[in-house]
mmCIF file of C-alpha atoms in Angstrom:
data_model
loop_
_atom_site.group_PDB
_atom_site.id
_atom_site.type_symbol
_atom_site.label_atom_id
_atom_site.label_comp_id
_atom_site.label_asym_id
_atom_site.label_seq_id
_atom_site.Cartn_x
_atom_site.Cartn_y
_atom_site.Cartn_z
ATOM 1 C CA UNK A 1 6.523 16.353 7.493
ATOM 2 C CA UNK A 2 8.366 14.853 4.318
ATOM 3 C CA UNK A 3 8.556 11.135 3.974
ATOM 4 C CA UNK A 4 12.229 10.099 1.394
ATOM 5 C CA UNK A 5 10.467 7.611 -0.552
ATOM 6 C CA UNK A 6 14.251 6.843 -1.309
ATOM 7 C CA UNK A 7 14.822 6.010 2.207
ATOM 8 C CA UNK A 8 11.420 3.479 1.950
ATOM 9 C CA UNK A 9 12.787 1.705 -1.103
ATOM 10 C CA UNK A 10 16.339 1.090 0.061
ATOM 11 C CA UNK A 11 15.236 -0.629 3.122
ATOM 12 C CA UNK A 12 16.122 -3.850 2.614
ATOM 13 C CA UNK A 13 14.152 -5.574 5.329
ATOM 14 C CA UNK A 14 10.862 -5.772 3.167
ATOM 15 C CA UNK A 15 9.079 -4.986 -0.038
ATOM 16 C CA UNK A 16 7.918 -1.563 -0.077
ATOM 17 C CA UNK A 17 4.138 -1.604 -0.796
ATOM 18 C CA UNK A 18 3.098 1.016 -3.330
ATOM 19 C CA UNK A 19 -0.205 2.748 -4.297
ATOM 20 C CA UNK A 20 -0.272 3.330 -8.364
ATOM 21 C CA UNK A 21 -1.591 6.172 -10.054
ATOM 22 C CA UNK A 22 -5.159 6.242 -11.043
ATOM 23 C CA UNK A 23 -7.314 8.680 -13.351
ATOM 24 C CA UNK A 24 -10.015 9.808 -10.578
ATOM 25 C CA UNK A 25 -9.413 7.435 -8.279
ATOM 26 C CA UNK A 26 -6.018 7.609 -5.889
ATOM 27 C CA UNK A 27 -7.534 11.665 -4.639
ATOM 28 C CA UNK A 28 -6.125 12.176 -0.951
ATOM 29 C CA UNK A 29 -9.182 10.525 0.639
ATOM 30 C CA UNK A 30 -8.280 7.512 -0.870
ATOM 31 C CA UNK A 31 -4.385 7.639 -0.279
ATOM 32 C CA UNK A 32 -5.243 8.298 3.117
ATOM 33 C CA UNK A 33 -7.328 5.204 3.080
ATOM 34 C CA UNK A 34 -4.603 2.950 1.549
ATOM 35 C CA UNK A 35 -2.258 4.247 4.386
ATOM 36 C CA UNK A 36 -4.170 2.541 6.824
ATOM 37 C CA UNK A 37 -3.573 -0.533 6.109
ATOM 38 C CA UNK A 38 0.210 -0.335 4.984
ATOM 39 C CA UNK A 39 0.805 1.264 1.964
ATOM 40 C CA UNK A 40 3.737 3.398 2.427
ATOM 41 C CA UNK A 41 4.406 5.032 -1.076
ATOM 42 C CA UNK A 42 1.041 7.060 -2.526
ATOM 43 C CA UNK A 43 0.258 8.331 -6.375
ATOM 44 C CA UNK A 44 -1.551 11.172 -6.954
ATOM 45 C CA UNK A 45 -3.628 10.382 -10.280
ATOM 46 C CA UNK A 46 -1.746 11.913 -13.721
ATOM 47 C CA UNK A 47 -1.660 15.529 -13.097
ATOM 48 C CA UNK A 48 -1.538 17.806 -17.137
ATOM 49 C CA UNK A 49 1.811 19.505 -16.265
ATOM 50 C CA UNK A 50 0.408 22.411 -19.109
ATOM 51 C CA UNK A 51 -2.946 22.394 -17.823
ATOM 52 C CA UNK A 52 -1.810 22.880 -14.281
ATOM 53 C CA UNK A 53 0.626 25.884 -14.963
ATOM 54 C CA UNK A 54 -1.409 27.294 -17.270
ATOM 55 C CA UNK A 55 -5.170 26.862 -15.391
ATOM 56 C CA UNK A 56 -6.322 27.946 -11.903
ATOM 57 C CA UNK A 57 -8.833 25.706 -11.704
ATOM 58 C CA UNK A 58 -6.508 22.712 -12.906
ATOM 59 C CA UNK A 59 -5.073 23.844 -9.476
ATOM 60 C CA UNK A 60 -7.335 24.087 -7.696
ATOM 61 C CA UNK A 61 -8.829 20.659 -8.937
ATOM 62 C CA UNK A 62 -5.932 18.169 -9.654
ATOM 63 C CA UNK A 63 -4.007 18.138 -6.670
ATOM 64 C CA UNK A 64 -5.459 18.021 -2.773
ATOM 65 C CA UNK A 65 -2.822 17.112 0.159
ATOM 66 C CA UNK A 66 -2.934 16.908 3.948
ATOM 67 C CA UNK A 67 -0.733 16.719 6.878
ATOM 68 C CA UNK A 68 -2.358 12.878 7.005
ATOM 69 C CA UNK A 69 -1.110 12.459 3.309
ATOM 70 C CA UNK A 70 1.998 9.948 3.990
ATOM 71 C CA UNK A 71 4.750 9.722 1.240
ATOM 72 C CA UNK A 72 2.825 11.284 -1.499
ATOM 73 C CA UNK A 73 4.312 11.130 -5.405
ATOM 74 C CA UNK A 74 2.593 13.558 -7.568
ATOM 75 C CA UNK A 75 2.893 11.929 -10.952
ATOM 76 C CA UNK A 76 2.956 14.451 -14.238
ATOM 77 C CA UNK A 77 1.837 14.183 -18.051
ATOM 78 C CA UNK A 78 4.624 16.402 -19.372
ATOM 79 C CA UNK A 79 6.109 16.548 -22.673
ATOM 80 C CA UNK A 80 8.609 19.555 -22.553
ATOM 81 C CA UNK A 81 11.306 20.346 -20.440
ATOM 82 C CA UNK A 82 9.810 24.368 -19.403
ATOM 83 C CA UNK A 83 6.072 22.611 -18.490
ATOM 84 C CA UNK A 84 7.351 20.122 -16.468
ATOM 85 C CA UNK A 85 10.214 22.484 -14.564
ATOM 86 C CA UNK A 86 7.162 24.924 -13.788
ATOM 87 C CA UNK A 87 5.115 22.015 -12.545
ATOM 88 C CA UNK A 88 7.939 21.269 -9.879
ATOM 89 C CA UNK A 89 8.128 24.395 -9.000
ATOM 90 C CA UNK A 90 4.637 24.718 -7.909
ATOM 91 C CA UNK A 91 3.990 21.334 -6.376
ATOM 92 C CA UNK A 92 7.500 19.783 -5.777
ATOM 93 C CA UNK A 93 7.463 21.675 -1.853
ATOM 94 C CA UNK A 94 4.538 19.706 -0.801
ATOM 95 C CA UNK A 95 4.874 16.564 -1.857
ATOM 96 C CA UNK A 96 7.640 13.928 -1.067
ATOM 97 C CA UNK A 97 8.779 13.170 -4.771
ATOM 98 C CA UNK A 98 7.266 13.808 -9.067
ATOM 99 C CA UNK A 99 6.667 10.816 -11.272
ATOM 100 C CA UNK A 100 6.911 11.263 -14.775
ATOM 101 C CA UNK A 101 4.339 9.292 -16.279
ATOM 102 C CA UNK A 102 5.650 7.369 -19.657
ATOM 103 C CA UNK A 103 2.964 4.101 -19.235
ATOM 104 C CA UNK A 104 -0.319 5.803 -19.810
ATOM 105 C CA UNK A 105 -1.364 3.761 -22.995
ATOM 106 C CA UNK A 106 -4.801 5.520 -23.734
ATOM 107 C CA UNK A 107 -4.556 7.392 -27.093
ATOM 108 C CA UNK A 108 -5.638 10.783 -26.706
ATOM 109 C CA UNK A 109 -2.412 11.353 -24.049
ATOM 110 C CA UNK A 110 -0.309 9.261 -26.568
ATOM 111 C CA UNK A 111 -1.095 11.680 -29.202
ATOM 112 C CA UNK A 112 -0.089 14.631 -27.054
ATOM 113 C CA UNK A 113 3.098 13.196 -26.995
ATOM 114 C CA UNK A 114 2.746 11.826 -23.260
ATOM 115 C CA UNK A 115 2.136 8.544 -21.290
ATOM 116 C CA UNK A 116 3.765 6.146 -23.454
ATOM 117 C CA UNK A 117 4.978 8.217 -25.930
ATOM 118 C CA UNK A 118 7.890 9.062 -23.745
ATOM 119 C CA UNK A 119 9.264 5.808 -24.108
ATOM 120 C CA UNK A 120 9.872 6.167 -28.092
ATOM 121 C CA UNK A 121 10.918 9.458 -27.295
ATOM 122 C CA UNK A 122 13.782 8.595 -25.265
ATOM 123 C CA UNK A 123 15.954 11.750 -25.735
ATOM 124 C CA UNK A 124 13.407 13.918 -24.354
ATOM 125 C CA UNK A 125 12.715 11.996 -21.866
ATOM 126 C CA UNK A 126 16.331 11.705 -20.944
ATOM 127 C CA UNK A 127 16.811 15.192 -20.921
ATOM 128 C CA UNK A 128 13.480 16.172 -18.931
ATOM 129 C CA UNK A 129 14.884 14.272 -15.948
ATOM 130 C CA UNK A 130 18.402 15.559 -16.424
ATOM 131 C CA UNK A 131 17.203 18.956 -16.482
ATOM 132 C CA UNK A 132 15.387 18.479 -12.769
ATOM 133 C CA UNK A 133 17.980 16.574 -11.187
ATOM 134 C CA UNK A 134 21.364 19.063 -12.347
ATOM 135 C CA UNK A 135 18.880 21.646 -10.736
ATOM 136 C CA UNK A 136 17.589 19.873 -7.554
ATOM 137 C CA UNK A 137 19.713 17.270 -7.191
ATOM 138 C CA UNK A 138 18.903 15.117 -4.046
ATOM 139 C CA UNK A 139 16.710 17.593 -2.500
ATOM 140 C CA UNK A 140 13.391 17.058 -4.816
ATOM 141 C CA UNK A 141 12.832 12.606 -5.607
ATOM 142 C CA UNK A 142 12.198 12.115 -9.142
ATOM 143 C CA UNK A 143 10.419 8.777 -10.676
ATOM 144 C CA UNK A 144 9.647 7.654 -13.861
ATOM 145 C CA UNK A 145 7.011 4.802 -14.843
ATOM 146 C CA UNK A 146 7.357 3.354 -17.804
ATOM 147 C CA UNK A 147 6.005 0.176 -20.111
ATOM 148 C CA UNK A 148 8.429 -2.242 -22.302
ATOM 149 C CA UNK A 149 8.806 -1.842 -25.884
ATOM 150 C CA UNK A 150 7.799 -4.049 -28.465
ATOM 151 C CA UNK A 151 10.417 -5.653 -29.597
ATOM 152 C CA UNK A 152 10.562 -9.252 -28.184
ATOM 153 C CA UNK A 153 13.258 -9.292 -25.860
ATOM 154 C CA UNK A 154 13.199 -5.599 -23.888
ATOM 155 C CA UNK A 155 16.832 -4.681 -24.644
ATOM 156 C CA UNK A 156 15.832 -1.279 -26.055
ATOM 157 C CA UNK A 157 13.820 -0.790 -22.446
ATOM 158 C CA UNK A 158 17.228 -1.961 -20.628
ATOM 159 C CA UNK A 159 18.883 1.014 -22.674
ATOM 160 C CA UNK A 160 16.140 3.505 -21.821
ATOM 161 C CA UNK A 161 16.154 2.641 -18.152
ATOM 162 C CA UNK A 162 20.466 2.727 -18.252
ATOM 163 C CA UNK A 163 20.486 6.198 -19.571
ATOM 164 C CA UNK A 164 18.058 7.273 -16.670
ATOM 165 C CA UNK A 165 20.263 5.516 -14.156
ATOM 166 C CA UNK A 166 22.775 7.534 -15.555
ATOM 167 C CA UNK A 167 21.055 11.028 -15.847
ATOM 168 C CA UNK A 168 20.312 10.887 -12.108
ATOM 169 C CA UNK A 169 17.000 9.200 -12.000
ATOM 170 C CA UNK A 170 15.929 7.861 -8.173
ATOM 171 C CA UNK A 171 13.666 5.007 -9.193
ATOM 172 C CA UNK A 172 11.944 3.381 -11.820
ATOM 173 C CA UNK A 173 8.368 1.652 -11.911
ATOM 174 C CA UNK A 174 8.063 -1.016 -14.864
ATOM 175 C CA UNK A 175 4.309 -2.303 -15.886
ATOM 176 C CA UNK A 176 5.394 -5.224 -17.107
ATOM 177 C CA UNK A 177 2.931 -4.657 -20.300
ATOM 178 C CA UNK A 178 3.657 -3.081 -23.545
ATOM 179 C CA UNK A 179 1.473 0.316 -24.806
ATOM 180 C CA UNK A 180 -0.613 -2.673 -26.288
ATOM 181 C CA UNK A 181 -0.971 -5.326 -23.981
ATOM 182 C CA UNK A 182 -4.240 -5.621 -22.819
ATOM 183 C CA UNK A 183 -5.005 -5.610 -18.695
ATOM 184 C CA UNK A 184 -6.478 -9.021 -19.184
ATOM 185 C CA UNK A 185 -3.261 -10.126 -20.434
ATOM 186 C CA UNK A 186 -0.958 -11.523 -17.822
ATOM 187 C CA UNK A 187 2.183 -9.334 -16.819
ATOM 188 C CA UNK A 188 5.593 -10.140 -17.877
ATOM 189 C CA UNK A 189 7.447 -10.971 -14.923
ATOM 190 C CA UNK A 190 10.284 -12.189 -16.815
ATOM 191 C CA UNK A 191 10.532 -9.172 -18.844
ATOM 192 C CA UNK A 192 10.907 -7.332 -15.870
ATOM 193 C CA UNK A 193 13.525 -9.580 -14.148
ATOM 194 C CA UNK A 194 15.708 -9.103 -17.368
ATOM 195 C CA UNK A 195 15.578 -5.356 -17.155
ATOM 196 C CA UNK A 196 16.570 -5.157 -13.668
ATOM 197 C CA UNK A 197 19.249 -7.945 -14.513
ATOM 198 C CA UNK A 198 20.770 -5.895 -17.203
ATOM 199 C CA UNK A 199 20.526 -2.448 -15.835
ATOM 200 C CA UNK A 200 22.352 -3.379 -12.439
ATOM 201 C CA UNK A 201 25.010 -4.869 -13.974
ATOM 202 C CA UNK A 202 26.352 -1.522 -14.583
ATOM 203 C CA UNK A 203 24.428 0.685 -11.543
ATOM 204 C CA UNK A 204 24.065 -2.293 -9.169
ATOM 205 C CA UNK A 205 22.436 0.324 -6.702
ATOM 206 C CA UNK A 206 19.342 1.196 -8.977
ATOM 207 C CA UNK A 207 15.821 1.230 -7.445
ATOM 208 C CA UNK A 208 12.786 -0.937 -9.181
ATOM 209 C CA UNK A 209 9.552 -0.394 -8.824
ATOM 210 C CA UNK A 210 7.120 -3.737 -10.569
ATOM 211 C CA UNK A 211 3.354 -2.721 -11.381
ATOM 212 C CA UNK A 212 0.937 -5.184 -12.637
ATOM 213 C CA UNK A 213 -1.307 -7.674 -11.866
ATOM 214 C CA UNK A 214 -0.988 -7.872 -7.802
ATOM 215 C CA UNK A 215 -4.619 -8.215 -6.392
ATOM 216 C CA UNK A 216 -3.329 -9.563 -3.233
ATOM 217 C CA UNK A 217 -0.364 -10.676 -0.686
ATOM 218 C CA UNK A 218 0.858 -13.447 -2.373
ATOM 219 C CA UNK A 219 1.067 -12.084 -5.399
ATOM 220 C CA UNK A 220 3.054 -9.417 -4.518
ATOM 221 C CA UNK A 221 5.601 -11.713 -2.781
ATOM 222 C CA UNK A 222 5.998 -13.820 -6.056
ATOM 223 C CA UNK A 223 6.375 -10.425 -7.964
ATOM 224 C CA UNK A 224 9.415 -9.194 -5.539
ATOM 225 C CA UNK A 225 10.793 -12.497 -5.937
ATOM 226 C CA UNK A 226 10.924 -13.505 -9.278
ATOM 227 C CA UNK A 227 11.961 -9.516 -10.627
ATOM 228 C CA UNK A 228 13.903 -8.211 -7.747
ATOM 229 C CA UNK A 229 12.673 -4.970 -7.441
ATOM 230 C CA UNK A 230 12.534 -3.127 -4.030
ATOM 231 C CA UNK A 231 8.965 -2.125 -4.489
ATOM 232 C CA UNK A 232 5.550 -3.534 -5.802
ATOM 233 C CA UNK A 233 2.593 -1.160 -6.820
ATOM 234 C CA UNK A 234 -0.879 -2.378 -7.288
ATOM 235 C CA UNK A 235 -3.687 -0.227 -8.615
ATOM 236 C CA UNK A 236 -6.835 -2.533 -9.984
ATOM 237 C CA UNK A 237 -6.033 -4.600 -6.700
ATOM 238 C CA UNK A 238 -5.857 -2.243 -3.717
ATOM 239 C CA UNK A 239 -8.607 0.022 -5.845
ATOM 240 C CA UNK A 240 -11.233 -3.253 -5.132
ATOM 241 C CA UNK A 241 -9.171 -3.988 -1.694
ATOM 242 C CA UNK A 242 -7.263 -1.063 0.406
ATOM 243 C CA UNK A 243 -6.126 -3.248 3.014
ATOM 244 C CA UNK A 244 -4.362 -5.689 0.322
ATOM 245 C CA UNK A 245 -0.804 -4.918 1.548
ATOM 246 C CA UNK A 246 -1.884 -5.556 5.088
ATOM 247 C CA UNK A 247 -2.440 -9.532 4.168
ATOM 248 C CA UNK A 248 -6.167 -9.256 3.481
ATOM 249 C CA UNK A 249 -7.014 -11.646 0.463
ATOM 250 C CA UNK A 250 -10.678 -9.665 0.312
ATOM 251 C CA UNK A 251 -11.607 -6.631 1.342
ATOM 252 C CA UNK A 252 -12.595 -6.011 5.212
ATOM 253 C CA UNK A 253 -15.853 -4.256 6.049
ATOM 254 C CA UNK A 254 -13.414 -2.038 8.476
ATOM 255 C CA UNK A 255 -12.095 -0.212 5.048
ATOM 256 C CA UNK A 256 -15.912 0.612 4.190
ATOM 257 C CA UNK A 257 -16.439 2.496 8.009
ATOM 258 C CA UNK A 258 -12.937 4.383 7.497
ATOM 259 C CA UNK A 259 -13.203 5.457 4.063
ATOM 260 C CA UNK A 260 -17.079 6.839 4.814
ATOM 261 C CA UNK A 261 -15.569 8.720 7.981
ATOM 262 C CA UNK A 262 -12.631 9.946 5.630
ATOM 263 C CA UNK A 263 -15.085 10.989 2.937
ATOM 264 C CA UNK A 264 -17.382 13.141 5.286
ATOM 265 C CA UNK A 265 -14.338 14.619 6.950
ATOM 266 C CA UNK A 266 -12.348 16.182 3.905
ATOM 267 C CA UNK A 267 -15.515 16.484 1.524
ATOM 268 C CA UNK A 268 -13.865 16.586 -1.413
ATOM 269 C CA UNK A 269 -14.785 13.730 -3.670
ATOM 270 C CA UNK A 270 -18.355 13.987 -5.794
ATOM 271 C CA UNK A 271 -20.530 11.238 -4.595
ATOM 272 C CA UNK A 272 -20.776 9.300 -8.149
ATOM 273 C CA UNK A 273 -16.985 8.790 -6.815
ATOM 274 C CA UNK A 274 -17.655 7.613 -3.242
ATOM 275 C CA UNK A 275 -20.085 5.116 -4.845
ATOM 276 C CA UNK A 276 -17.888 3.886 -7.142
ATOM 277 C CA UNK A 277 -15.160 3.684 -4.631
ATOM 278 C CA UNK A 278 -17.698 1.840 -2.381
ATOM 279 C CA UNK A 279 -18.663 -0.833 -5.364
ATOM 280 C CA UNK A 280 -15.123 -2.169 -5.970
ATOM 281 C CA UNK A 281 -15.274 -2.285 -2.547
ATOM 282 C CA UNK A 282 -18.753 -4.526 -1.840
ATOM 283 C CA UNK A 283 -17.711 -6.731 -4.966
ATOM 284 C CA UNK A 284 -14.789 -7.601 -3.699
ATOM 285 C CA UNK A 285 -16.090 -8.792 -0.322
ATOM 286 C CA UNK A 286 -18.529 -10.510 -2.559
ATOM 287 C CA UNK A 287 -21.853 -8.663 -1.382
ATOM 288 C CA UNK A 288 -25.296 -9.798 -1.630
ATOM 289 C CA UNK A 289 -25.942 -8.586 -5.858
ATOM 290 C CA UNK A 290 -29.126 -7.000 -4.825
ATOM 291 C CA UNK A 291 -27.717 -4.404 -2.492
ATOM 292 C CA UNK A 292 -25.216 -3.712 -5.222
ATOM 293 C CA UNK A 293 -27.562 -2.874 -7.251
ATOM 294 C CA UNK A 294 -29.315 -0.735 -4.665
ATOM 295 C CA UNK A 295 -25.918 1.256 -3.870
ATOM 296 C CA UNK A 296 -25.607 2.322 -7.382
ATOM 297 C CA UNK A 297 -29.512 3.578 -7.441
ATOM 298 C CA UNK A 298 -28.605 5.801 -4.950
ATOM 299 C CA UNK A 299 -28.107 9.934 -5.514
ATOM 300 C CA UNK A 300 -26.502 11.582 -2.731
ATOM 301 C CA UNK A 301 -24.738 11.172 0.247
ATOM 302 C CA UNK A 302 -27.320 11.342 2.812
ATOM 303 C CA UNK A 303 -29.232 8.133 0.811
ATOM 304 C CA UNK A 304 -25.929 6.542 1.118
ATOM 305 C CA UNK A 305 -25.629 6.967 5.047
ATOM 306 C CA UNK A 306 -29.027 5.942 5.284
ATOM 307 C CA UNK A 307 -28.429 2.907 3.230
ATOM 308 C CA UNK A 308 -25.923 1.721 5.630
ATOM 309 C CA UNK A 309 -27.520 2.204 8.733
ATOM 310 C CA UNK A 310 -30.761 0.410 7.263
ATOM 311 C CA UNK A 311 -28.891 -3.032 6.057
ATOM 312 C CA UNK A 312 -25.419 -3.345 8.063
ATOM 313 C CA UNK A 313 -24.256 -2.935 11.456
ATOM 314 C CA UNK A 314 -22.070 0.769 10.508
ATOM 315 C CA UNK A 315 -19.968 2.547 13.182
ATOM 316 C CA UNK A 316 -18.832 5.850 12.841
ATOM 317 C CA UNK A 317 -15.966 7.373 13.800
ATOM 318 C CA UNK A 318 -15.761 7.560 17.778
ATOM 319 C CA UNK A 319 -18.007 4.391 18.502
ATOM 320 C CA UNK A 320 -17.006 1.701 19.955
ATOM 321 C CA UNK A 321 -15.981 -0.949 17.110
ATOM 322 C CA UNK A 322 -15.431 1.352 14.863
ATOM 323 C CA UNK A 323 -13.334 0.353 11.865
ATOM 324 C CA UNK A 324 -12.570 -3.105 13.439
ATOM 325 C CA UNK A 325 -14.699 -5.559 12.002
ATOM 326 C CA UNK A 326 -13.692 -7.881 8.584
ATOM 327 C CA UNK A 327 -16.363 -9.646 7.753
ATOM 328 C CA UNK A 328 -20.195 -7.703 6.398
ATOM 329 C CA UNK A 329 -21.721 -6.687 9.457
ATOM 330 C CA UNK A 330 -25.319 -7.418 7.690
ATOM 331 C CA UNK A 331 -28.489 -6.886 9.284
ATOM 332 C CA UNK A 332 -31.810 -8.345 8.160
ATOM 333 C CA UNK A 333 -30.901 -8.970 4.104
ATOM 334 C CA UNK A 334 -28.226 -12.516 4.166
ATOM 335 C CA UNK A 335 -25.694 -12.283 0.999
ATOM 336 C CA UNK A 336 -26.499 -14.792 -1.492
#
């Protein structure tokens, strides 16, 4: 069944909790993961609009769903009008909205004239999402995530996000970085606040989305108050703690047992992925270094089952306890 994520981010009774986009990382088993623990809007990672109209295997690859798969955006690397109408047409029935991806700094997707090369090529841009929304209208939610210029004050951002206000856009996500901001760097908050400032005075109903630097609950309560946006996405922080927007400052062992019963079920992500999954995971809950170290020695599944069993307490899915317990469940090895 279709989730509006309109309908989430016009409720004005909370902040709507958000999922970003990330390359490998936000697959289905992972979205359903985040879900859990009350994230209500889900990214796909960047989908190659060309690739995947082009390429059965891109198809086959890039995009997995379920019936368990929530309010699910499938954001798009596009860069033409025809790619990124073909792209809808293919995916937009099975997920709940596209997000047009103008924030992805890294410069081989800048140089394809993607990511944030969309935001210095605002007439494109402007007409990409005009051409989807005079054709779907209401019936297909369309998103765009962008970064803020360079320019000092982000009036040339506030112009950009105007003109999609006014071409029909349903929301837009700000990283409150520039294309050259480093991650290290904190976000501009204030930057953000101005844009949303400036656009409503002229379409007071527009939707905001703020990304950037929320690693936990109180940061995304200063975020929603000091911009004003509807909705707060987190990607480094719920990637190193999925149950982040359910008020967990670390990671609970509970997400570990759910994620390895999610994992086994779909079997669909390669293992290097599980274990990396599982790493931001353990180093967030601050895990004894050795096992760590042990976790990323291993090379397959059934070590990694094995590996759990032999130095925690781990449940699977049916046993009592299962998926309950916060802090590491450790058995004979204490964490230092």
């Amino acid at each position: 069944m279709k989730v509006d994520p309109l309908t989430l981010l016009q409720d004005n009774n909370d902040i709507t909790t958000v999922l970003g986009p990330m390359v490998r990382y936000s697959k289905l088993s992972f979205r359903e993961l985040c879900k859990f623990y009350n994230t209500e809007i889900t990214y796909t990672p960047m989908i190659l609009a060309r690739e995947y109209v082009r390429n059965s295997n891109a198809r086959i690859s890039d995009l997995s769903i379920n019936s368990e798969d929530g309010c699910t955006i499938a954001q798009v690397g596009v860069n033409n009008v025809t790619d990124l109408m073909r792209f809808i047409e293919m995916v937009g029935p099975y997920v709940d909205g596209i997000g047009i991806n103008c924030g992805c700094p890294i410069r081989e997707q800048v140089r394809e004239g993607i990511g944030c090369a969309m935001i210095y090529n605002e007439d494109l841009l402007i007409d990409m999402v005009k051409a989807v929304k005079d054709k779907y209208g209401s019936t297909l939610r369309l998103e765009t995530k962008i970064r803020i210029h360079e320019n000092g004050k982000p009036e040339r951002t506030v112009k950009l996000c105007k003109n999609l206000c006014k071409v029909g856009v349903d929301w837009i996500t700000i990283h409150g970085r520039t294309r050259t901001t480093r991650s290290s760097e904190p976000v501009d908050l204030k930057a953000i606040k101005f844009i949303v400032e400036q656009v409503r005075t002229e379409y007071p109903d527009s939707i905001f989305v703020a990304n950037g630097d929320c690693f936990n609950d109180e940061d995304m309560q200063k975020i929603a108050k000091i911009t004003g946006v509807q909705g707060v996405m987190s990607a480094r922080g719920i990637l190193s703690n999925p149950a982040l927007f359910d008020g967990y400052k670390t990671c609970p062992w509970k997400c570990v047992e759910r994620f390895m019963y999610i994992v086994t079920e779909h079997g669909a992500l390669p293992f290097a992925l599980i274990q990396h999954h599982l790493y931001c995971m353990f180093e967030n809950m601050k895990s004894n270094k050795l096992l760590l170290k042990e976790l990323m020695e291993l090379k397959h599944l059934p070590s990694l089952i094995d590996w759990l069993d032999q130095n925690f307490s781990f449940k699977r899915h049916g046993e009592e306890g299962f998926a309950q317990a916060v802090e590491i469940p450790y058995r004979a090895i204490q964490q230092t």
